[in-house]
Short mmCIF file of N, CA and C in Angstrom, two decimals:
data_model
loop_
_atom_site.label_atom_id
_atom_site.label_comp_id
_atom_site.label_asym_id
_atom_site.label_seq_id
_atom_site.Cartn_x
_atom_site.Cartn_y
_atom_site.Cartn_z
N UNK A 1 0.82 -1.20 0.01
CA UNK A 1 -0.01 0.00 -0.01
C UNK A 1 0.89 1.23 0.00
N UNK A 2 0.36 2.32 -0.52
CA UNK A 2 1.01 3.55 -0.60
C UNK A 2 0.06 4.60 0.00
N UNK A 3 0.59 5.49 0.89
CA UNK A 3 -0.25 6.52 1.45
C UNK A 3 -0.05 7.76 0.57
N UNK A 4 -1.17 8.29 0.07
CA UNK A 4 -1.16 9.50 -0.82
C UNK A 4 -1.82 10.59 -0.02
N UNK A 5 -1.19 11.79 -0.05
CA UNK A 5 -1.69 12.92 0.67
C UNK A 5 -1.95 14.06 -0.29
N UNK A 6 -3.13 14.69 -0.20
CA UNK A 6 -3.45 15.82 -1.05
C UNK A 6 -2.70 17.02 -0.51
N UNK A 7 -2.02 17.75 -1.46
CA UNK A 7 -1.26 18.91 -1.08
C UNK A 7 -2.11 20.02 -0.58
N UNK A 8 -3.33 20.15 -1.05
CA UNK A 8 -4.21 21.26 -0.71
C UNK A 8 -4.96 21.07 0.61
N UNK A 9 -5.66 19.94 0.73
CA UNK A 9 -6.51 19.74 1.93
C UNK A 9 -5.91 18.77 2.93
N UNK A 10 -4.78 18.14 2.61
CA UNK A 10 -4.10 17.23 3.50
C UNK A 10 -4.87 15.93 3.74
N UNK A 11 -5.89 15.62 2.92
CA UNK A 11 -6.65 14.37 3.02
C UNK A 11 -5.71 13.26 2.58
N UNK A 12 -5.82 12.12 3.31
CA UNK A 12 -4.97 10.99 3.02
C UNK A 12 -5.83 9.81 2.48
N UNK A 13 -5.16 9.01 1.70
CA UNK A 13 -5.83 7.83 1.15
C UNK A 13 -4.77 6.74 0.90
N UNK A 14 -5.16 5.51 1.25
CA UNK A 14 -4.28 4.36 0.99
C UNK A 14 -4.56 3.83 -0.40
N UNK A 15 -3.55 3.64 -1.17
CA UNK A 15 -3.70 3.14 -2.52
C UNK A 15 -2.88 1.87 -2.61
N UNK A 16 -3.53 0.76 -2.98
CA UNK A 16 -2.86 -0.50 -3.07
C UNK A 16 -2.17 -0.66 -4.45
N UNK A 17 -1.06 -1.30 -4.48
CA UNK A 17 -0.36 -1.60 -5.74
C UNK A 17 -1.02 -2.78 -6.43
N UNK A 18 -0.82 -2.84 -7.72
CA UNK A 18 -1.34 -3.96 -8.50
C UNK A 18 -0.17 -4.55 -9.28
N UNK A 19 -0.20 -5.89 -9.39
CA UNK A 19 0.88 -6.60 -10.14
C UNK A 19 0.74 -6.38 -11.65
N UNK A 20 -0.42 -5.90 -12.07
CA UNK A 20 -0.71 -5.68 -13.52
C UNK A 20 -0.71 -6.95 -14.37
N UNK A 21 -0.83 -8.09 -13.75
CA UNK A 21 -0.87 -9.36 -14.45
C UNK A 21 -2.30 -9.82 -14.63
N UNK A 22 -2.48 -10.65 -15.61
CA UNK A 22 -3.80 -11.34 -15.81
C UNK A 22 -3.86 -12.55 -14.96
N UNK A 23 -5.08 -12.99 -14.63
CA UNK A 23 -5.22 -14.26 -13.88
C UNK A 23 -5.38 -13.95 -12.40
N UNK A 24 -5.22 -15.04 -11.60
CA UNK A 24 -5.47 -14.91 -10.18
C UNK A 24 -4.20 -14.50 -9.44
N UNK A 25 -4.27 -13.42 -8.66
CA UNK A 25 -3.12 -12.94 -7.91
C UNK A 25 -3.63 -12.73 -6.47
N UNK A 26 -3.08 -13.47 -5.49
CA UNK A 26 -3.52 -13.33 -4.12
C UNK A 26 -3.36 -11.88 -3.58
N UNK A 27 -2.31 -11.22 -4.00
CA UNK A 27 -2.03 -9.87 -3.54
C UNK A 27 -3.09 -8.92 -4.09
N UNK A 28 -3.39 -9.03 -5.38
CA UNK A 28 -4.40 -8.17 -5.97
C UNK A 28 -5.78 -8.47 -5.46
N UNK A 29 -6.05 -9.78 -5.24
CA UNK A 29 -7.37 -10.15 -4.65
C UNK A 29 -7.52 -9.59 -3.28
N UNK A 30 -6.48 -9.60 -2.49
CA UNK A 30 -6.56 -9.01 -1.14
C UNK A 30 -6.73 -7.53 -1.19
N UNK A 31 -6.09 -6.88 -2.19
CA UNK A 31 -6.27 -5.44 -2.33
C UNK A 31 -7.68 -5.09 -2.68
N UNK A 32 -8.28 -5.81 -3.63
CA UNK A 32 -9.69 -5.54 -4.01
C UNK A 32 -10.62 -5.81 -2.88
N UNK A 33 -10.35 -6.87 -2.10
CA UNK A 33 -11.19 -7.15 -0.94
C UNK A 33 -11.10 -6.04 0.07
N UNK A 34 -9.92 -5.53 0.36
CA UNK A 34 -9.79 -4.45 1.34
C UNK A 34 -10.46 -3.19 0.85
N UNK A 35 -10.33 -2.88 -0.42
CA UNK A 35 -10.93 -1.69 -1.01
C UNK A 35 -12.48 -1.79 -0.95
N UNK A 36 -13.01 -2.96 -1.33
CA UNK A 36 -14.46 -3.11 -1.31
C UNK A 36 -15.02 -3.05 0.13
N UNK A 37 -14.29 -3.66 1.06
CA UNK A 37 -14.76 -3.62 2.46
C UNK A 37 -14.75 -2.21 2.99
N UNK A 38 -13.68 -1.47 2.65
CA UNK A 38 -13.61 -0.06 3.11
C UNK A 38 -14.74 0.71 2.54
N UNK A 39 -14.98 0.55 1.23
CA UNK A 39 -16.08 1.31 0.61
C UNK A 39 -17.43 1.04 1.23
N UNK A 40 -17.72 -0.27 1.48
CA UNK A 40 -19.00 -0.66 2.08
C UNK A 40 -19.14 -0.04 3.47
N UNK A 41 -18.06 -0.11 4.29
CA UNK A 41 -18.14 0.37 5.65
C UNK A 41 -18.21 1.95 5.68
N UNK A 42 -17.37 2.60 4.87
CA UNK A 42 -17.25 4.04 4.95
C UNK A 42 -18.33 4.79 4.11
N UNK A 43 -18.68 4.25 2.95
CA UNK A 43 -19.52 4.96 2.00
C UNK A 43 -20.98 4.46 1.89
N UNK A 44 -21.16 3.16 2.11
CA UNK A 44 -22.50 2.62 1.84
C UNK A 44 -23.30 2.46 3.14
N UNK A 45 -22.83 1.66 4.07
CA UNK A 45 -23.56 1.38 5.27
C UNK A 45 -23.31 2.37 6.39
N UNK A 46 -22.12 2.86 6.56
CA UNK A 46 -21.80 3.73 7.65
C UNK A 46 -21.94 3.07 9.01
N UNK A 47 -22.43 3.80 9.99
CA UNK A 47 -22.50 3.24 11.38
C UNK A 47 -23.75 2.34 11.60
N UNK A 48 -24.55 2.14 10.59
CA UNK A 48 -25.78 1.41 10.78
C UNK A 48 -25.49 -0.11 11.01
N UNK A 49 -26.36 -0.80 11.73
CA UNK A 49 -26.14 -2.26 11.93
C UNK A 49 -26.43 -3.04 10.66
N UNK A 50 -25.61 -4.03 10.41
CA UNK A 50 -25.76 -4.87 9.17
C UNK A 50 -25.78 -6.33 9.56
N UNK A 51 -26.60 -7.09 8.87
CA UNK A 51 -26.66 -8.55 9.08
C UNK A 51 -26.37 -9.28 7.80
N UNK A 52 -25.53 -10.30 7.81
CA UNK A 52 -25.26 -11.10 6.61
C UNK A 52 -26.20 -12.22 6.54
N UNK A 53 -26.77 -12.37 5.33
CA UNK A 53 -27.64 -13.50 4.98
C UNK A 53 -26.95 -14.25 3.87
N UNK A 54 -26.91 -15.58 3.92
CA UNK A 54 -26.37 -16.40 2.89
C UNK A 54 -27.42 -17.39 2.42
N UNK A 55 -27.63 -17.50 1.14
CA UNK A 55 -28.61 -18.40 0.57
C UNK A 55 -27.93 -19.29 -0.43
N UNK A 56 -27.92 -20.60 -0.25
CA UNK A 56 -27.37 -21.53 -1.16
C UNK A 56 -28.56 -22.33 -1.80
N UNK A 57 -28.24 -23.05 -2.85
CA UNK A 57 -29.28 -23.70 -3.60
C UNK A 57 -28.93 -25.20 -3.72
N UNK A 58 -29.93 -26.05 -3.97
CA UNK A 58 -29.64 -27.49 -4.18
C UNK A 58 -28.86 -27.66 -5.49
N UNK A 59 -28.15 -28.78 -5.63
CA UNK A 59 -27.29 -29.05 -6.75
C UNK A 59 -27.99 -28.81 -8.15
N UNK A 60 -29.20 -29.35 -8.33
CA UNK A 60 -29.85 -29.14 -9.66
C UNK A 60 -30.02 -27.68 -10.04
N UNK A 61 -30.34 -26.86 -9.02
CA UNK A 61 -30.51 -25.41 -9.34
C UNK A 61 -29.14 -24.76 -9.59
N UNK A 62 -28.15 -25.22 -8.96
CA UNK A 62 -26.76 -24.67 -9.19
C UNK A 62 -26.43 -24.91 -10.66
N UNK A 63 -26.71 -26.15 -11.16
CA UNK A 63 -26.43 -26.49 -12.57
C UNK A 63 -27.29 -25.64 -13.50
N UNK A 64 -28.55 -25.45 -13.11
CA UNK A 64 -29.42 -24.64 -13.95
C UNK A 64 -28.86 -23.17 -14.04
N UNK A 65 -28.54 -22.63 -12.85
CA UNK A 65 -28.05 -21.21 -12.90
C UNK A 65 -26.72 -21.05 -13.63
N UNK A 66 -25.88 -22.08 -13.59
CA UNK A 66 -24.59 -22.03 -14.31
C UNK A 66 -24.84 -22.07 -15.82
N UNK A 67 -25.83 -22.89 -16.25
CA UNK A 67 -26.13 -23.00 -17.70
C UNK A 67 -27.07 -21.93 -18.18
N UNK A 68 -27.89 -21.35 -17.32
CA UNK A 68 -28.81 -20.29 -17.73
C UNK A 68 -28.66 -19.14 -16.76
N UNK A 69 -27.57 -18.28 -16.93
CA UNK A 69 -27.35 -17.20 -15.98
C UNK A 69 -28.48 -16.18 -15.99
N UNK A 70 -29.32 -16.16 -17.00
CA UNK A 70 -30.45 -15.23 -17.00
C UNK A 70 -31.51 -15.58 -15.97
N UNK A 71 -31.44 -16.75 -15.41
CA UNK A 71 -32.37 -17.23 -14.36
C UNK A 71 -32.02 -16.59 -13.01
N UNK A 72 -30.77 -16.17 -12.81
CA UNK A 72 -30.30 -15.71 -11.52
C UNK A 72 -30.95 -14.40 -11.11
N UNK A 73 -31.08 -13.46 -12.00
CA UNK A 73 -31.63 -12.13 -11.63
C UNK A 73 -33.01 -12.19 -11.11
N UNK A 74 -33.97 -12.86 -11.76
CA UNK A 74 -35.32 -12.95 -11.22
C UNK A 74 -35.36 -13.71 -9.88
N UNK A 75 -34.51 -14.71 -9.74
CA UNK A 75 -34.48 -15.46 -8.48
C UNK A 75 -33.98 -14.52 -7.36
N UNK A 76 -32.99 -13.77 -7.65
CA UNK A 76 -32.46 -12.80 -6.67
C UNK A 76 -33.56 -11.78 -6.26
N UNK A 77 -34.30 -11.36 -7.30
CA UNK A 77 -35.45 -10.43 -7.00
C UNK A 77 -36.45 -11.03 -6.05
N UNK A 78 -36.75 -12.31 -6.28
CA UNK A 78 -37.72 -13.03 -5.36
C UNK A 78 -37.12 -13.05 -3.95
N UNK A 79 -35.88 -13.40 -3.81
CA UNK A 79 -35.21 -13.50 -2.46
C UNK A 79 -35.28 -12.11 -1.83
N UNK A 80 -34.96 -11.05 -2.57
CA UNK A 80 -34.97 -9.72 -1.97
C UNK A 80 -36.36 -9.33 -1.51
N UNK A 81 -37.35 -9.59 -2.32
CA UNK A 81 -38.73 -9.20 -1.93
C UNK A 81 -39.18 -9.94 -0.68
N UNK A 82 -38.85 -11.27 -0.55
CA UNK A 82 -39.31 -12.02 0.61
C UNK A 82 -38.57 -11.48 1.86
N UNK A 83 -37.29 -11.26 1.81
CA UNK A 83 -36.58 -10.82 3.02
C UNK A 83 -36.95 -9.37 3.36
N UNK A 84 -37.12 -8.47 2.33
CA UNK A 84 -37.54 -7.10 2.59
C UNK A 84 -38.89 -7.06 3.22
N UNK A 85 -39.82 -7.87 2.71
CA UNK A 85 -41.17 -7.90 3.36
C UNK A 85 -41.08 -8.40 4.82
N UNK A 86 -40.30 -9.38 5.06
CA UNK A 86 -40.17 -9.89 6.45
C UNK A 86 -39.55 -8.81 7.37
N UNK A 87 -38.52 -8.12 6.86
CA UNK A 87 -37.92 -7.00 7.69
C UNK A 87 -38.91 -5.91 7.96
N UNK A 88 -39.71 -5.55 6.99
CA UNK A 88 -40.75 -4.48 7.18
C UNK A 88 -41.75 -4.96 8.18
N UNK A 89 -42.18 -6.19 8.14
CA UNK A 89 -43.13 -6.73 9.06
C UNK A 89 -42.55 -6.69 10.51
N UNK A 90 -41.32 -7.12 10.60
CA UNK A 90 -40.63 -7.15 11.89
C UNK A 90 -40.47 -5.79 12.50
N UNK A 91 -40.20 -4.81 11.65
CA UNK A 91 -39.97 -3.39 12.12
C UNK A 91 -41.33 -2.65 12.36
N UNK A 92 -42.42 -3.25 11.93
CA UNK A 92 -43.73 -2.59 12.09
C UNK A 92 -43.94 -1.46 11.11
N UNK A 93 -43.28 -1.51 9.97
CA UNK A 93 -43.43 -0.48 8.93
C UNK A 93 -44.21 -1.09 7.77
N UNK A 94 -45.22 -0.37 7.28
CA UNK A 94 -45.97 -0.93 6.16
C UNK A 94 -45.07 -1.21 4.99
N UNK A 95 -45.32 -2.35 4.32
CA UNK A 95 -44.43 -2.79 3.24
C UNK A 95 -44.33 -1.78 2.09
N UNK A 96 -45.46 -1.06 1.85
CA UNK A 96 -45.41 -0.15 0.71
C UNK A 96 -44.62 1.13 0.99
N UNK A 97 -44.28 1.41 2.27
CA UNK A 97 -43.46 2.55 2.57
C UNK A 97 -42.11 2.16 3.14
N UNK A 98 -41.81 0.88 3.24
CA UNK A 98 -40.51 0.43 3.78
C UNK A 98 -39.39 0.53 2.76
N UNK A 99 -38.28 1.03 3.13
CA UNK A 99 -37.11 1.14 2.28
C UNK A 99 -35.97 0.32 2.92
N UNK A 100 -35.55 -0.70 2.26
CA UNK A 100 -34.53 -1.58 2.80
C UNK A 100 -33.16 -1.29 2.08
N UNK A 101 -32.12 -1.67 2.72
CA UNK A 101 -30.76 -1.52 2.12
C UNK A 101 -30.10 -2.91 2.02
N UNK A 102 -29.59 -3.24 0.86
CA UNK A 102 -28.95 -4.56 0.70
C UNK A 102 -27.87 -4.45 -0.38
N UNK A 103 -26.80 -5.14 -0.15
CA UNK A 103 -25.74 -5.34 -1.11
C UNK A 103 -25.57 -6.86 -1.30
N UNK A 104 -25.65 -7.36 -2.53
CA UNK A 104 -25.56 -8.78 -2.75
C UNK A 104 -24.34 -9.14 -3.63
N UNK A 105 -23.66 -10.16 -3.26
CA UNK A 105 -22.58 -10.72 -4.04
C UNK A 105 -23.03 -12.11 -4.46
N UNK A 106 -23.06 -12.33 -5.78
CA UNK A 106 -23.36 -13.65 -6.30
C UNK A 106 -22.09 -14.40 -6.42
N UNK A 107 -21.83 -15.37 -5.55
CA UNK A 107 -20.63 -16.15 -5.60
C UNK A 107 -20.92 -17.43 -6.37
N UNK A 108 -20.03 -17.79 -7.28
CA UNK A 108 -20.31 -18.92 -8.20
C UNK A 108 -19.47 -20.12 -7.88
N UNK A 109 -18.70 -20.11 -6.79
CA UNK A 109 -17.85 -21.29 -6.46
C UNK A 109 -17.74 -21.42 -4.93
N UNK A 110 -17.36 -22.63 -4.53
CA UNK A 110 -17.14 -22.88 -3.12
C UNK A 110 -15.67 -22.81 -2.79
N UNK A 111 -15.35 -23.16 -1.56
CA UNK A 111 -13.98 -23.07 -1.11
C UNK A 111 -13.02 -24.00 -1.87
N UNK A 112 -13.51 -25.02 -2.48
CA UNK A 112 -12.70 -25.96 -3.28
C UNK A 112 -12.80 -25.63 -4.76
N UNK A 113 -13.25 -24.41 -5.05
CA UNK A 113 -13.43 -23.95 -6.42
C UNK A 113 -14.44 -24.81 -7.20
N UNK A 114 -15.34 -25.44 -6.50
CA UNK A 114 -16.43 -26.25 -7.09
C UNK A 114 -17.60 -25.32 -7.47
N UNK A 115 -18.42 -25.77 -8.34
CA UNK A 115 -19.61 -25.02 -8.74
C UNK A 115 -20.55 -24.96 -7.52
N UNK A 116 -20.80 -23.76 -7.03
CA UNK A 116 -21.67 -23.59 -5.87
C UNK A 116 -22.23 -22.17 -5.94
N UNK A 117 -23.18 -21.94 -6.76
CA UNK A 117 -23.76 -20.63 -6.90
C UNK A 117 -24.64 -20.33 -5.70
N UNK A 118 -24.30 -19.26 -5.00
CA UNK A 118 -25.00 -18.84 -3.81
C UNK A 118 -24.92 -17.36 -3.62
N UNK A 119 -25.80 -16.77 -2.80
CA UNK A 119 -25.84 -15.37 -2.52
C UNK A 119 -25.31 -15.02 -1.21
N UNK A 120 -24.41 -14.05 -1.16
CA UNK A 120 -24.00 -13.42 0.12
C UNK A 120 -24.64 -12.04 0.10
N UNK A 121 -25.54 -11.80 1.12
CA UNK A 121 -26.27 -10.54 1.14
C UNK A 121 -26.02 -9.84 2.47
N UNK A 122 -25.68 -8.53 2.36
CA UNK A 122 -25.52 -7.69 3.53
C UNK A 122 -26.77 -6.81 3.61
N UNK A 123 -27.61 -6.99 4.57
CA UNK A 123 -28.84 -6.24 4.75
C UNK A 123 -28.71 -5.27 5.90
N UNK A 124 -29.24 -4.10 5.78
CA UNK A 124 -29.40 -3.23 6.93
C UNK A 124 -30.26 -3.96 7.93
N UNK A 125 -29.92 -3.92 9.18
CA UNK A 125 -30.61 -4.64 10.23
C UNK A 125 -31.84 -3.82 10.68
N UNK A 126 -32.70 -3.54 9.71
CA UNK A 126 -33.86 -2.70 9.91
C UNK A 126 -34.35 -2.14 8.62
N UNK A 127 -35.35 -1.24 8.66
CA UNK A 127 -35.88 -0.60 7.49
C UNK A 127 -36.09 0.90 7.75
N UNK A 128 -36.00 1.67 6.69
CA UNK A 128 -36.36 3.07 6.71
C UNK A 128 -37.81 3.18 6.25
N UNK A 129 -38.49 4.16 6.79
CA UNK A 129 -39.85 4.46 6.26
C UNK A 129 -39.72 5.60 5.26
N UNK A 130 -40.38 5.40 4.12
CA UNK A 130 -40.34 6.41 3.09
C UNK A 130 -41.00 7.69 3.58
N UNK A 131 -40.27 8.79 3.58
CA UNK A 131 -40.79 10.08 4.11
C UNK A 131 -40.91 11.13 2.98
N UNK A 132 -40.96 10.74 1.72
CA UNK A 132 -41.02 11.71 0.66
C UNK A 132 -42.25 12.56 0.70
N UNK A 133 -43.36 11.96 1.19
CA UNK A 133 -44.61 12.77 1.29
C UNK A 133 -44.63 13.67 2.52
N UNK A 134 -43.71 13.41 3.48
CA UNK A 134 -43.61 14.24 4.66
C UNK A 134 -42.14 14.65 4.78
N UNK A 135 -41.70 15.64 3.98
CA UNK A 135 -40.28 16.02 3.99
C UNK A 135 -39.82 16.58 5.32
N UNK A 136 -40.70 17.02 6.18
CA UNK A 136 -40.27 17.56 7.46
C UNK A 136 -39.77 16.47 8.40
N UNK A 137 -40.14 15.20 8.10
CA UNK A 137 -39.70 14.10 8.94
C UNK A 137 -38.36 13.62 8.46
N UNK A 138 -37.42 13.44 9.36
CA UNK A 138 -36.09 12.92 9.03
C UNK A 138 -36.17 11.37 8.98
N UNK A 139 -35.53 10.78 7.98
CA UNK A 139 -35.54 9.32 7.88
C UNK A 139 -34.96 8.71 9.16
N UNK A 140 -35.59 7.66 9.63
CA UNK A 140 -35.15 6.95 10.87
C UNK A 140 -35.14 5.45 10.54
N UNK A 141 -34.08 4.79 11.04
CA UNK A 141 -33.98 3.35 10.85
C UNK A 141 -34.79 2.66 11.94
N UNK A 142 -35.78 1.86 11.53
CA UNK A 142 -36.54 1.06 12.46
C UNK A 142 -35.83 -0.30 12.56
N UNK A 143 -35.24 -0.54 13.72
CA UNK A 143 -34.41 -1.75 13.94
C UNK A 143 -35.24 -3.00 14.02
N UNK A 144 -34.67 -4.13 13.65
CA UNK A 144 -35.32 -5.42 13.76
C UNK A 144 -34.49 -6.36 14.57
N UNK A 145 -35.08 -7.37 15.13
CA UNK A 145 -34.31 -8.37 15.88
C UNK A 145 -33.84 -9.46 14.95
N UNK A 146 -32.84 -10.21 15.45
CA UNK A 146 -32.36 -11.30 14.68
C UNK A 146 -33.46 -12.35 14.47
N UNK A 147 -33.50 -12.94 13.32
CA UNK A 147 -34.58 -13.98 13.09
C UNK A 147 -34.30 -15.20 13.96
N UNK A 148 -35.39 -15.81 14.41
CA UNK A 148 -35.32 -17.07 15.14
C UNK A 148 -35.16 -18.22 14.19
N UNK A 149 -34.86 -19.40 14.69
CA UNK A 149 -34.72 -20.56 13.83
C UNK A 149 -36.02 -20.87 13.08
N UNK A 150 -37.17 -20.71 13.80
CA UNK A 150 -38.42 -20.93 13.19
C UNK A 150 -38.71 -19.92 12.08
N UNK A 151 -38.32 -18.65 12.28
CA UNK A 151 -38.54 -17.62 11.29
C UNK A 151 -37.66 -17.90 10.06
N UNK A 152 -36.45 -18.33 10.26
CA UNK A 152 -35.57 -18.69 9.18
C UNK A 152 -36.10 -19.82 8.34
N UNK A 153 -36.64 -20.81 9.07
CA UNK A 153 -37.27 -21.96 8.34
C UNK A 153 -38.42 -21.50 7.49
N UNK A 154 -39.28 -20.63 8.05
CA UNK A 154 -40.41 -20.11 7.34
C UNK A 154 -39.98 -19.28 6.13
N UNK A 155 -38.93 -18.46 6.30
CA UNK A 155 -38.45 -17.68 5.19
C UNK A 155 -37.82 -18.57 4.09
N UNK A 156 -37.07 -19.59 4.46
CA UNK A 156 -36.52 -20.53 3.53
C UNK A 156 -37.60 -21.26 2.75
N UNK A 157 -38.66 -21.66 3.42
CA UNK A 157 -39.77 -22.36 2.74
C UNK A 157 -40.49 -21.40 1.76
N UNK A 158 -40.69 -20.15 2.20
CA UNK A 158 -41.33 -19.19 1.31
C UNK A 158 -40.48 -18.94 0.07
N UNK A 159 -39.18 -18.72 0.27
CA UNK A 159 -38.30 -18.52 -0.85
C UNK A 159 -38.27 -19.75 -1.79
N UNK A 160 -38.16 -20.94 -1.21
CA UNK A 160 -38.14 -22.13 -2.04
C UNK A 160 -39.37 -22.30 -2.87
N UNK A 161 -40.55 -22.05 -2.24
CA UNK A 161 -41.83 -22.19 -2.92
C UNK A 161 -41.92 -21.18 -4.12
N UNK A 162 -41.56 -19.93 -3.86
CA UNK A 162 -41.65 -18.89 -4.88
C UNK A 162 -40.68 -19.12 -6.00
N UNK A 163 -39.46 -19.53 -5.65
CA UNK A 163 -38.44 -19.76 -6.63
C UNK A 163 -38.88 -20.93 -7.53
N UNK A 164 -39.33 -22.04 -6.94
CA UNK A 164 -39.76 -23.21 -7.71
C UNK A 164 -40.91 -22.83 -8.60
N UNK A 165 -41.86 -22.05 -8.10
CA UNK A 165 -43.04 -21.63 -8.88
C UNK A 165 -42.57 -20.78 -10.08
N UNK A 166 -41.62 -19.86 -9.85
CA UNK A 166 -41.11 -19.04 -10.98
C UNK A 166 -40.40 -19.90 -12.03
N UNK A 167 -39.51 -20.78 -11.55
CA UNK A 167 -38.77 -21.61 -12.50
C UNK A 167 -39.70 -22.57 -13.22
N UNK A 168 -40.75 -23.05 -12.58
CA UNK A 168 -41.72 -23.94 -13.25
C UNK A 168 -42.45 -23.19 -14.36
N UNK A 169 -42.84 -21.94 -14.04
CA UNK A 169 -43.56 -21.14 -15.05
C UNK A 169 -42.66 -20.83 -16.29
N UNK A 170 -41.38 -20.75 -16.06
CA UNK A 170 -40.43 -20.55 -17.16
C UNK A 170 -40.11 -21.85 -17.92
N UNK A 171 -40.62 -22.97 -17.40
CA UNK A 171 -40.39 -24.23 -18.05
C UNK A 171 -39.09 -24.90 -17.71
N UNK A 172 -38.44 -24.43 -16.64
CA UNK A 172 -37.12 -24.96 -16.23
C UNK A 172 -37.22 -26.05 -15.18
N UNK A 173 -38.38 -26.13 -14.53
CA UNK A 173 -38.61 -27.16 -13.51
C UNK A 173 -39.89 -27.90 -13.83
N UNK A 174 -39.91 -29.15 -13.47
CA UNK A 174 -41.15 -29.97 -13.63
C UNK A 174 -41.44 -30.66 -12.36
N UNK A 175 -42.73 -30.95 -12.13
CA UNK A 175 -43.07 -31.74 -10.94
C UNK A 175 -44.02 -30.94 -10.07
N UNK A 176 -44.31 -31.53 -8.91
CA UNK A 176 -45.25 -30.88 -7.98
C UNK A 176 -44.62 -30.88 -6.57
N UNK A 177 -44.77 -29.81 -5.84
CA UNK A 177 -44.36 -29.63 -4.48
C UNK A 177 -42.91 -30.15 -4.25
N UNK A 178 -42.77 -31.22 -3.48
CA UNK A 178 -41.43 -31.68 -3.14
C UNK A 178 -40.78 -32.54 -4.16
N UNK A 179 -41.50 -32.92 -5.19
CA UNK A 179 -40.93 -33.74 -6.29
C UNK A 179 -40.68 -32.88 -7.53
N UNK A 180 -39.68 -32.00 -7.41
CA UNK A 180 -39.39 -31.09 -8.51
C UNK A 180 -38.06 -31.51 -9.16
N UNK A 181 -38.07 -31.48 -10.50
CA UNK A 181 -36.85 -31.85 -11.23
C UNK A 181 -36.62 -30.86 -12.33
N UNK A 182 -35.36 -30.78 -12.79
CA UNK A 182 -35.05 -29.93 -13.94
C UNK A 182 -35.78 -30.50 -15.15
N UNK A 183 -36.42 -29.61 -15.93
CA UNK A 183 -37.12 -30.06 -17.13
C UNK A 183 -36.10 -30.35 -18.21
N UNK A 184 -36.47 -31.13 -19.18
CA UNK A 184 -35.61 -31.43 -20.33
C UNK A 184 -35.23 -30.20 -21.05
N UNK A 185 -36.10 -29.19 -21.12
CA UNK A 185 -35.76 -27.95 -21.85
C UNK A 185 -34.78 -27.10 -21.09
N UNK A 186 -34.64 -27.30 -19.77
CA UNK A 186 -33.69 -26.49 -19.00
C UNK A 186 -32.25 -26.79 -19.42
N UNK A 187 -31.99 -27.96 -19.86
CA UNK A 187 -30.64 -28.35 -20.18
C UNK A 187 -30.37 -28.62 -21.64
N UNK A 188 -31.31 -28.24 -22.50
CA UNK A 188 -31.13 -28.58 -23.91
C UNK A 188 -29.97 -27.77 -24.51
N UNK A 189 -29.03 -28.49 -25.18
CA UNK A 189 -27.92 -27.84 -25.84
C UNK A 189 -27.03 -27.02 -24.93
N UNK A 190 -26.88 -27.41 -23.69
CA UNK A 190 -26.07 -26.63 -22.76
C UNK A 190 -25.01 -27.47 -22.06
N UNK A 191 -24.81 -28.72 -22.45
CA UNK A 191 -23.79 -29.53 -21.80
C UNK A 191 -24.27 -30.20 -20.53
N UNK A 192 -25.56 -30.13 -20.21
CA UNK A 192 -26.07 -30.72 -18.95
C UNK A 192 -26.56 -32.17 -19.22
N UNK A 193 -26.53 -32.64 -20.44
CA UNK A 193 -27.08 -33.93 -20.75
C UNK A 193 -26.41 -35.01 -19.91
N UNK A 194 -25.14 -34.93 -19.70
CA UNK A 194 -24.40 -35.90 -18.92
C UNK A 194 -24.72 -35.86 -17.46
N UNK A 195 -25.40 -34.84 -17.02
CA UNK A 195 -25.70 -34.68 -15.57
C UNK A 195 -27.06 -35.30 -15.22
N UNK A 196 -27.88 -35.56 -16.23
CA UNK A 196 -29.22 -36.14 -15.99
C UNK A 196 -29.15 -37.58 -15.56
N UNK A 197 -30.05 -37.92 -14.68
CA UNK A 197 -30.13 -39.37 -14.25
C UNK A 197 -31.39 -39.97 -14.67
#
């Protein structure tokens, strides 16, 4: 790292060096991680409480998302709506006026560099109430408590049901309730033929 100081205002900033090489570099990866973490802490979330949520998927959906990346966006939208609604309910703020904050990283691999598409989400631990119609009111964060095991189970079931319903409507899943399988059209011409049983 190099410390850079502005001659006029004396503001300081740490700048990390880069090896300028292509491919995987542990030093550059650590630099990017430190820069991203600093940005999130200093510029995005600030002093507000944040909770990490991680959502992983069963193997068949991981293969589907790897072969059809266009499926990930709508699924992430479903996940965000379910969690945002739950946070609004917990904070006692009407869903139509609740404003949530979230940053999501879609990670595509596990610790062994295996295919493992999952979401790492940093949510504000509460919700703001939309005050645009009452500009004299200052926005205030309505805090929420940590979810219980029962609430997490309910959220996971809601997310699973809505995601399966969405993917079934798109023709990527077949079956009913707990007997859901990838449809034949989900893997056509995408290299998944060897994965079917």
